[in-house]
Amino acid sequence: MQVLLVEDHDELRDMLQAHLLQAGFAADAVRCGLDALAAVEAAPYDAVILDLGLPDLDGVEVLRRLRAGPGASLPILVLTARQSVGDRVQGLDAGADDYLVKPFDMLELDARLRSITRRTERRPEAPRLLCFGDLRFDPSAREATVGETTLALTRRETALLEELLRGGGRTMVRDVLEDRLYGFAEVFTGNALEATVSRLRRRLAAAGSAVAVETVRGIGYRLLAPSRMAT
Ligand code: CA
């Protein structure tokens, strides 16, 4: 199990990290909130141990940002020296799964850590790959590949490709695509969908894919794999 430890106190951090490693957790350690956010963006942790008193961002703010983004469902155990009930409630309100008040016993830390990770162990299965012709798309990594080549797609192009792939070659109605891909204002300020389709076609061609995005006149778009190879 991969744990991220966020603690600015050098000695405590080193001691906790050594203890976690000994207890069988793989533990990375950082000393401030921004590093914690970057670490969670970069690696798939199973849990975070988060000190609330940090030098840059307040721990509660770190918690909120994690919950709003990359750590939405990540088990988070808060460490706090703050004794007041208000602080603890604030931590739990901001999305902590549990908290420990310093000083604490290491065995207590292990127990809480195992408890919060058990609670979230039954995660939904990783979404399977979407495949069409020579295209592979991993919905969790938001990555499309043709053979060994990864397509360089913008977020919008990725979303369009995913919609078309989920259609599996069926025609996707343009109104529906517009609804799913664009905000109200964008739809009415021009040919946003056409532009995204054109760019996606260029990216597919550049990656050497044989899959085409076909315009179905008056209706919408669909994917076409000429030889229907390995679909
Ligand atoms: Ca601290």
PDB file of C-alpha atoms and ligand atoms in Angstrom:
ATOM      1  CA  MET A   1       0.000   0.000   0.000  1.00  0.00           C
ATOM      2  CA  GLN A   2       1.354   3.376  -1.097  1.00  0.00           C
ATOM      3  CA  VAL A   3       0.976   6.158   1.477  1.00  0.00           C
ATOM      4  CA  LEU A   4       1.779   9.855   1.117  1.00  0.00           C
ATOM      5  CA  LEU A   5       2.901  11.547   4.319  1.00  0.00           C
ATOM      6  CA  VAL A   6       2.567  15.339   4.514  1.00  0.00           C
ATOM      7  CA  GLU A   7       4.372  16.761   7.538  1.00  0.00           C
ATOM      8  CA  ASP A   8       6.584  19.851   7.827  1.00  0.00           C
ATOM      9  CA  HIS A   9       8.270  18.904  11.090  1.00  0.00           C
ATOM     10  CA  ASP A  10      11.486  17.256   9.888  1.00  0.00           C
ATOM     11  CA  GLU A  11      12.094  14.895  12.771  1.00  0.00           C
ATOM     12  CA  LEU A  12       8.488  13.815  13.063  1.00  0.00           C
ATOM     13  CA  ARG A  13       8.301  13.268   9.304  1.00  0.00           C
ATOM     14  CA  ASP A  14      11.433  11.116   9.251  1.00  0.00           C
ATOM     15  CA  MET A  15      10.259   9.153  12.251  1.00  0.00           C
ATOM     16  CA  LEU A  16       6.780   8.574  10.815  1.00  0.00           C
ATOM     17  CA  GLN A  17       8.154   7.585   7.434  1.00  0.00           C
ATOM     18  CA  ALA A  18      10.557   5.087   9.005  1.00  0.00           C
ATOM     19  CA  HIS A  19       7.730   3.685  11.086  1.00  0.00           C
ATOM     20  CA  LEU A  20       5.369   3.358   8.110  1.00  0.00           C
ATOM     21  CA  LEU A  21       8.009   1.560   6.068  1.00  0.00           C
ATOM     22  CA  GLN A  22       8.598  -0.806   8.948  1.00  0.00           C
ATOM     23  CA  ALA A  23       4.848  -1.377   9.317  1.00  0.00           C
ATOM     24  CA  GLY A  24       4.717  -2.493   5.690  1.00  0.00           C
ATOM     25  CA  PHE A  25       3.458   0.665   3.998  1.00  0.00           C
ATOM     26  CA  ALA A  26       5.360   2.167   1.080  1.00  0.00           C
ATOM     27  CA  ALA A  27       5.616   5.780   2.242  1.00  0.00           C
ATOM     28  CA  ASP A  28       6.568   8.914   0.328  1.00  0.00           C
ATOM     29  CA  ALA A  29       6.999  12.068   2.364  1.00  0.00           C
ATOM     30  CA  VAL A  30       6.626  15.757   1.501  1.00  0.00           C
ATOM     31  CA  ARG A  31       6.856  18.811   3.725  1.00  0.00           C
ATOM     32  CA  CYS A  32       4.284  21.258   2.367  1.00  0.00           C
ATOM     33  CA  GLY A  33       0.805  21.486   0.912  1.00  0.00           C
ATOM     34  CA  LEU A  34       1.722  22.340  -2.671  1.00  0.00           C
ATOM     35  CA  ASP A  35       4.115  19.389  -2.842  1.00  0.00           C
ATOM     36  CA  ALA A  36       1.327  17.191  -1.484  1.00  0.00           C
ATOM     37  CA  LEU A  37      -1.093  18.316  -4.204  1.00  0.00           C
ATOM     38  CA  ALA A  38       1.543  17.753  -6.883  1.00  0.00           C
ATOM     39  CA  ALA A  39       2.385  14.301  -5.509  1.00  0.00           C
ATOM     40  CA  VAL A  40      -1.249  13.168  -5.524  1.00  0.00           C
ATOM     41  CA  GLU A  41      -1.600  14.420  -9.110  1.00  0.00           C
ATOM     42  CA  ALA A  42       1.478  12.447 -10.100  1.00  0.00           C
ATOM     43  CA  ALA A  43       1.074   9.086  -8.372  1.00  0.00           C
ATOM     44  CA  PRO A  44      -1.790   6.766  -7.402  1.00  0.00           C
ATOM     45  CA  TYR A  45      -1.660   6.740  -3.592  1.00  0.00           C
ATOM     46  CA  ASP A  46      -3.836   4.495  -1.452  1.00  0.00           C
ATOM     47  CA  ALA A  47      -3.943   6.935   1.458  1.00  0.00           C
ATOM     48  CA  VAL A  48      -2.678  10.312   2.652  1.00  0.00           C
ATOM     49  CA  ILE A  49      -1.572  11.266   6.149  1.00  0.00           C
ATOM     50  CA  LEU A  50      -1.956  15.030   6.308  1.00  0.00           C
ATOM     51  CA  ASP A  51      -0.675  17.393   8.974  1.00  0.00           C
ATOM     52  CA  LEU A  52      -2.951  20.427   9.298  1.00  0.00           C
ATOM     53  CA  GLY A  53      -0.268  22.937  10.319  1.00  0.00           C
ATOM     54  CA  LEU A  54       1.798  23.385   7.150  1.00  0.00           C
ATOM     55  CA  PRO A  55       4.126  26.240   6.128  1.00  0.00           C
ATOM     56  CA  ASP A  56       2.466  27.163   2.829  1.00  0.00           C
ATOM     57  CA  LEU A  57      -1.192  26.162   2.601  1.00  0.00           C
ATOM     58  CA  ASP A  58      -3.327  25.376   5.597  1.00  0.00           C
ATOM     59  CA  GLY A  59      -3.940  21.617   5.801  1.00  0.00           C
ATOM     60  CA  VAL A  60      -7.705  22.151   5.637  1.00  0.00           C
ATOM     61  CA  GLU A  61      -7.191  24.010   2.352  1.00  0.00           C
ATOM     62  CA  VAL A  62      -5.024  21.145   1.054  1.00  0.00           C
ATOM     63  CA  LEU A  63      -7.810  18.763   2.031  1.00  0.00           C
ATOM     64  CA  ARG A  64     -10.413  20.810   0.168  1.00  0.00           C
ATOM     65  CA  ARG A  65      -8.289  20.968  -2.967  1.00  0.00           C
ATOM     66  CA  LEU A  66      -7.613  17.234  -2.861  1.00  0.00           C
ATOM     67  CA  ARG A  67     -11.305  16.492  -2.468  1.00  0.00           C
ATOM     68  CA  ALA A  68     -12.191  18.837  -5.316  1.00  0.00           C
ATOM     69  CA  GLY A  69      -9.758  17.131  -7.682  1.00  0.00           C
ATOM     70  CA  PRO A  70      -7.256  14.313  -7.757  1.00  0.00           C
ATOM     71  CA  GLY A  71      -7.943  12.982  -4.262  1.00  0.00           C
ATOM     72  CA  ALA A  72     -11.741  12.933  -4.451  1.00  0.00           C
ATOM     73  CA  SER A  73     -12.028   9.396  -3.099  1.00  0.00           C
ATOM     74  CA  LEU A  74      -8.626   9.042  -1.450  1.00  0.00           C
ATOM     75  CA  PRO A  75      -8.592   7.904   2.209  1.00  0.00           C
ATOM     76  CA  ILE A  76      -7.168  10.846   4.188  1.00  0.00           C
ATOM     77  CA  LEU A  77      -6.069  10.760   7.814  1.00  0.00           C
ATOM     78  CA  VAL A  78      -5.506  14.181   9.348  1.00  0.00           C
ATOM     79  CA  LEU A  79      -2.846  14.836  11.976  1.00  0.00           C
ATOM     80  CA  THR A  80      -3.393  17.847  14.125  1.00  0.00           C
ATOM     81  CA  ALA A  81      -1.899  19.479  17.170  1.00  0.00           C
ATOM     82  CA  ARG A  82      -5.001  21.601  17.396  1.00  0.00           C
ATOM     83  CA  GLN A  83      -6.989  20.514  20.383  1.00  0.00           C
ATOM     84  CA  SER A  84     -10.187  22.407  19.842  1.00  0.00           C
ATOM     85  CA  VAL A  85     -13.310  20.582  18.769  1.00  0.00           C
ATOM     86  CA  GLY A  86     -13.886  23.275  16.116  1.00  0.00           C
ATOM     87  CA  ASP A  87     -10.651  22.429  14.317  1.00  0.00           C
ATOM     88  CA  ARG A  88     -11.424  18.751  14.294  1.00  0.00           C
ATOM     89  CA  VAL A  89     -14.926  19.336  12.961  1.00  0.00           C
ATOM     90  CA  GLN A  90     -13.480  21.621  10.300  1.00  0.00           C
ATOM     91  CA  GLY A  91     -11.099  18.867   9.230  1.00  0.00           C
ATOM     92  CA  LEU A  92     -13.848  16.281   8.995  1.00  0.00           C
ATOM     93  CA  ASP A  93     -16.140  18.743   7.232  1.00  0.00           C
ATOM     94  CA  ALA A  94     -13.446  19.399   4.670  1.00  0.00           C
ATOM     95  CA  GLY A  95     -13.384  15.702   3.860  1.00  0.00           C
ATOM     96  CA  ALA A  96     -10.972  13.924   6.201  1.00  0.00           C
ATOM     97  CA  ASP A  97     -11.835  10.274   6.795  1.00  0.00           C
ATOM     98  CA  ASP A  98     -10.407  10.341  10.313  1.00  0.00           C
ATOM     99  CA  TYR A  99      -8.030  12.363  12.464  1.00  0.00           C
ATOM    100  CA  LEU A 100      -5.391  11.891  15.125  1.00  0.00           C
ATOM    101  CA  VAL A 101      -4.454  14.534  17.666  1.00  0.00           C
ATOM    102  CA  LYS A 102      -0.728  14.895  18.379  1.00  0.00           C
ATOM    103  CA  PRO A 103       0.946  13.384  20.263  1.00  0.00           C
ATOM    104  CA  PHE A 104      -0.296   9.972  19.252  1.00  0.00           C
ATOM    105  CA  ASP A 105       0.804   6.392  19.584  1.00  0.00           C
ATOM    106  CA  MET A 106       2.283   4.815  16.443  1.00  0.00           C
ATOM    107  CA  LEU A 107       0.105   1.741  16.866  1.00  0.00           C
ATOM    108  CA  GLU A 108      -2.922   4.038  16.900  1.00  0.00           C
ATOM    109  CA  LEU A 109      -1.709   5.541  13.615  1.00  0.00           C
ATOM    110  CA  ASP A 110      -1.409   2.084  12.033  1.00  0.00           C
ATOM    111  CA  ALA A 111      -4.874   1.102  13.226  1.00  0.00           C
ATOM    112  CA  ARG A 112      -6.516   4.276  11.885  1.00  0.00           C
ATOM    113  CA  LEU A 113      -4.669   3.986   8.596  1.00  0.00           C
ATOM    114  CA  ARG A 114      -5.787   0.390   8.090  1.00  0.00           C
ATOM    115  CA  SER A 115      -9.317   1.315   9.075  1.00  0.00           C
ATOM    116  CA  ILE A 116      -9.719   4.178   6.565  1.00  0.00           C
ATOM    117  CA  THR A 117      -8.167   2.182   3.735  1.00  0.00           C
ATOM    118  CA  ARG A 118     -10.401  -0.824   4.460  1.00  0.00           C
ATOM    119  CA  ARG A 119     -13.435   1.409   4.269  1.00  0.00           C
ATOM    120  CA  THR A 120     -12.598   2.500   0.745  1.00  0.00           C
ATOM    121  CA  GLU A 121     -11.136  -0.771  -0.503  1.00  0.00           C
ATOM    122  CA  ARG A 122     -14.205  -1.753  -2.475  1.00  0.00           C
ATOM    123  CA  ARG A 123     -13.588   0.746  -5.216  1.00  0.00           C
ATOM    124  CA  PRO A 124     -15.332   0.464  -8.551  1.00  0.00           C
ATOM    125  CA  GLU A 125     -13.440  -1.652 -11.042  1.00  0.00           C
ATOM    126  CA  ALA A 126     -11.109   0.201 -13.332  1.00  0.00           C
ATOM    127  CA  PRO A 127     -13.000   1.027 -16.509  1.00  0.00           C
ATOM    128  CA  ARG A 128     -11.974  -1.255 -19.314  1.00  0.00           C
ATOM    129  CA  LEU A 129     -10.245  -0.105 -22.442  1.00  0.00           C
ATOM    130  CA  LEU A 130     -12.357   1.201 -25.295  1.00  0.00           C
ATOM    131  CA  CYS A 131     -11.114  -0.218 -28.582  1.00  0.00           C
ATOM    132  CA  PHE A 132     -12.037   0.521 -32.156  1.00  0.00           C
ATOM    133  CA  GLY A 133      -9.981  -0.503 -35.163  1.00  0.00           C
ATOM    134  CA  ASP A 134      -6.375   0.278 -34.306  1.00  0.00           C
ATOM    135  CA  LEU A 135      -7.402   2.740 -31.547  1.00  0.00           C
ATOM    136  CA  ARG A 136      -7.146   2.024 -27.840  1.00  0.00           C
ATOM    137  CA  PHE A 137      -8.507   4.406 -25.245  1.00  0.00           C
ATOM    138  CA  ASP A 138      -7.999   4.113 -21.497  1.00  0.00           C
ATOM    139  CA  PRO A 139     -10.835   6.103 -19.844  1.00  0.00           C
ATOM    140  CA  SER A 140      -9.127   6.279 -16.462  1.00  0.00           C
ATOM    141  CA  ALA A 141      -5.804   7.572 -17.821  1.00  0.00           C
ATOM    142  CA  ARG A 142      -7.618   9.640 -20.505  1.00  0.00           C
ATOM    143  CA  GLU A 143      -5.075   8.325 -22.988  1.00  0.00           C
ATOM    144  CA  ALA A 144      -5.581   7.214 -26.565  1.00  0.00           C
ATOM    145  CA  THR A 145      -3.009   5.120 -28.398  1.00  0.00           C
ATOM    146  CA  VAL A 146      -2.447   3.719 -31.852  1.00  0.00           C
ATOM    147  CA  GLY A 147       0.007   0.876 -31.490  1.00  0.00           C
ATOM    148  CA  GLU A 148       2.889   2.365 -29.498  1.00  0.00           C
ATOM    149  CA  THR A 149       1.957   5.947 -30.340  1.00  0.00           C
ATOM    150  CA  THR A 150       0.088   8.061 -27.808  1.00  0.00           C
ATOM    151  CA  LEU A 151      -2.181  10.651 -29.361  1.00  0.00           C
ATOM    152  CA  ALA A 152      -1.521  14.235 -28.272  1.00  0.00           C
ATOM    153  CA  LEU A 153      -5.099  15.305 -27.623  1.00  0.00           C
ATOM    154  CA  THR A 154      -6.556  18.280 -25.831  1.00  0.00           C
ATOM    155  CA  ARG A 155      -9.140  17.680 -23.147  1.00  0.00           C
ATOM    156  CA  ARG A 156     -11.949  18.509 -25.570  1.00  0.00           C
ATOM    157  CA  GLU A 157     -10.615  16.260 -28.316  1.00  0.00           C
ATOM    158  CA  THR A 158     -10.238  13.457 -25.788  1.00  0.00           C
ATOM    159  CA  ALA A 159     -13.855  13.907 -24.684  1.00  0.00           C
ATOM    160  CA  LEU A 160     -15.065  13.818 -28.281  1.00  0.00           C
ATOM    161  CA  LEU A 161     -13.065  10.701 -29.052  1.00  0.00           C
ATOM    162  CA  GLU A 162     -14.437   8.999 -25.953  1.00  0.00           C
ATOM    163  CA  GLU A 163     -18.034   9.795 -26.954  1.00  0.00           C
ATOM    164  CA  LEU A 164     -17.442   8.415 -30.449  1.00  0.00           C
ATOM    165  CA  LEU A 165     -15.722   5.312 -29.079  1.00  0.00           C
ATOM    166  CA  ARG A 166     -18.572   4.665 -26.680  1.00  0.00           C
ATOM    167  CA  GLY A 167     -20.831   4.795 -29.713  1.00  0.00           C
ATOM    168  CA  GLY A 168     -18.761   1.940 -31.128  1.00  0.00           C
ATOM    169  CA  GLY A 169     -19.286   2.981 -34.755  1.00  0.00           C
ATOM    170  CA  ARG A 170     -22.892   4.114 -34.337  1.00  0.00           C
ATOM    171  CA  THR A 171     -23.747   7.627 -35.425  1.00  0.00           C
ATOM    172  CA  MET A 172     -23.603  10.098 -32.566  1.00  0.00           C
ATOM    173  CA  VAL A 173     -26.149  12.883 -32.942  1.00  0.00           C
ATOM    174  CA  ARG A 174     -24.470  16.294 -33.100  1.00  0.00           C
ATOM    175  CA  ASP A 175     -26.851  17.946 -30.627  1.00  0.00           C
ATOM    176  CA  VAL A 176     -26.033  15.283 -28.077  1.00  0.00           C
ATOM    177  CA  LEU A 177     -22.304  15.663 -28.663  1.00  0.00           C
ATOM    178  CA  GLU A 178     -22.567  19.435 -28.325  1.00  0.00           C
ATOM    179  CA  ASP A 179     -24.484  19.073 -25.089  1.00  0.00           C
ATOM    180  CA  ARG A 180     -21.869  16.794 -23.637  1.00  0.00           C
ATOM    181  CA  LEU A 181     -18.801  18.675 -24.829  1.00  0.00           C
ATOM    182  CA  TYR A 182     -19.581  22.359 -24.684  1.00  0.00           C
ATOM    183  CA  GLY A 183     -21.086  25.004 -22.517  1.00  0.00           C
ATOM    184  CA  PHE A 184     -24.181  26.846 -23.660  1.00  0.00           C
ATOM    185  CA  ALA A 185     -22.286  29.923 -24.851  1.00  0.00           C
ATOM    186  CA  GLU A 186     -19.735  28.009 -26.916  1.00  0.00           C
ATOM    187  CA  VAL A 187     -22.345  26.131 -28.967  1.00  0.00           C
ATOM    188  CA  PHE A 188     -23.835  29.384 -30.166  1.00  0.00           C
ATOM    189  CA  THR A 189     -20.622  31.171 -30.970  1.00  0.00           C
ATOM    190  CA  GLY A 190     -19.627  29.170 -34.007  1.00  0.00           C
ATOM    191  CA  ASN A 191     -18.665  25.790 -35.300  1.00  0.00           C
ATOM    192  CA  ALA A 192     -17.028  24.526 -32.145  1.00  0.00           C
ATOM    193  CA  LEU A 193     -17.871  20.877 -32.779  1.00  0.00           C
ATOM    194  CA  GLU A 194     -16.724  20.955 -36.422  1.00  0.00           C
ATOM    195  CA  ALA A 195     -13.451  22.526 -35.340  1.00  0.00           C
ATOM    196  CA  THR A 196     -12.876  19.863 -32.694  1.00  0.00           C
ATOM    197  CA  VAL A 197     -13.751  17.096 -35.176  1.00  0.00           C
ATOM    198  CA  SER A 198     -11.254  18.508 -37.706  1.00  0.00           C
ATOM    199  CA  ARG A 199      -8.503  18.625 -35.117  1.00  0.00           C
ATOM    200  CA  LEU A 200      -9.287  15.080 -33.965  1.00  0.00           C
ATOM    201  CA  ARG A 201      -9.077  13.874 -37.584  1.00  0.00           C
ATOM    202  CA  ARG A 202      -5.663  15.481 -37.948  1.00  0.00           C
ATOM    203  CA  ARG A 203      -4.422  13.890 -34.704  1.00  0.00           C
ATOM    204  CA  LEU A 204      -5.649  10.456 -35.773  1.00  0.00           C
ATOM    205  CA  ALA A 205      -3.960  10.806 -39.156  1.00  0.00           C
ATOM    206  CA  ALA A 206      -0.756  12.077 -37.564  1.00  0.00           C
ATOM    207  CA  ALA A 207      -0.646   9.014 -35.295  1.00  0.00           C
ATOM    208  CA  GLY A 208      -1.078   6.778 -38.333  1.00  0.00           C
ATOM    209  CA  SER A 209      -4.522   5.516 -37.344  1.00  0.00           C
ATOM    210  CA  ALA A 210      -6.739   3.978 -40.017  1.00  0.00           C
ATOM    211  CA  VAL A 211      -9.816   5.020 -38.054  1.00  0.00           C
ATOM    212  CA  ALA A 212     -11.768   7.875 -39.622  1.00  0.00           C
ATOM    213  CA  VAL A 213     -14.339  10.263 -38.163  1.00  0.00           C
ATOM    214  CA  GLU A 214     -17.121  10.218 -40.721  1.00  0.00           C
ATOM    215  CA  THR A 215     -19.649  13.016 -41.096  1.00  0.00           C
ATOM    216  CA  VAL A 216     -23.189  11.654 -41.321  1.00  0.00           C
ATOM    217  CA  ARG A 217     -24.947  14.479 -43.119  1.00  0.00           C
ATOM    218  CA  GLY A 218     -27.659  16.202 -41.155  1.00  0.00           C
ATOM    219  CA  ILE A 219     -27.216  13.860 -38.192  1.00  0.00           C
ATOM    220  CA  GLY A 220     -23.770  13.764 -36.658  1.00  0.00           C
ATOM    221  CA  TYR A 221     -20.559  11.784 -36.629  1.00  0.00           C
ATOM    222  CA  ARG A 222     -19.361   8.235 -36.294  1.00  0.00           C
ATOM    223  CA  LEU A 223     -16.116   6.316 -36.259  1.00  0.00           C
ATOM    224  CA  LEU A 224     -15.228   4.210 -39.234  1.00  0.00           C
ATOM    225  CA  ALA A 225     -12.545   1.543 -39.389  1.00  0.00           C
ATOM    226  CA  PRO A 226     -12.243   0.662 -43.095  1.00  0.00           C
ATOM    227  CA  SER A 227     -11.176  -2.934 -42.685  1.00  0.00           C
ATOM    228  CA  ARG A 228     -12.980  -3.439 -39.348  1.00  0.00           C
ATOM    229  CA  MET A 229      -9.729  -4.937 -38.152  1.00  0.00           C
ATOM    230  CA  ALA A 230      -9.763  -6.273 -34.631  1.00  0.00           C
ATOM    231  CA  THR A 231     -12.788  -4.364 -33.494  1.00  0.00           C
TER     232      THR A 231
HETATM  233 CA    CA B   1       3.069  21.032  11.283  1.00  0.00          CA
END
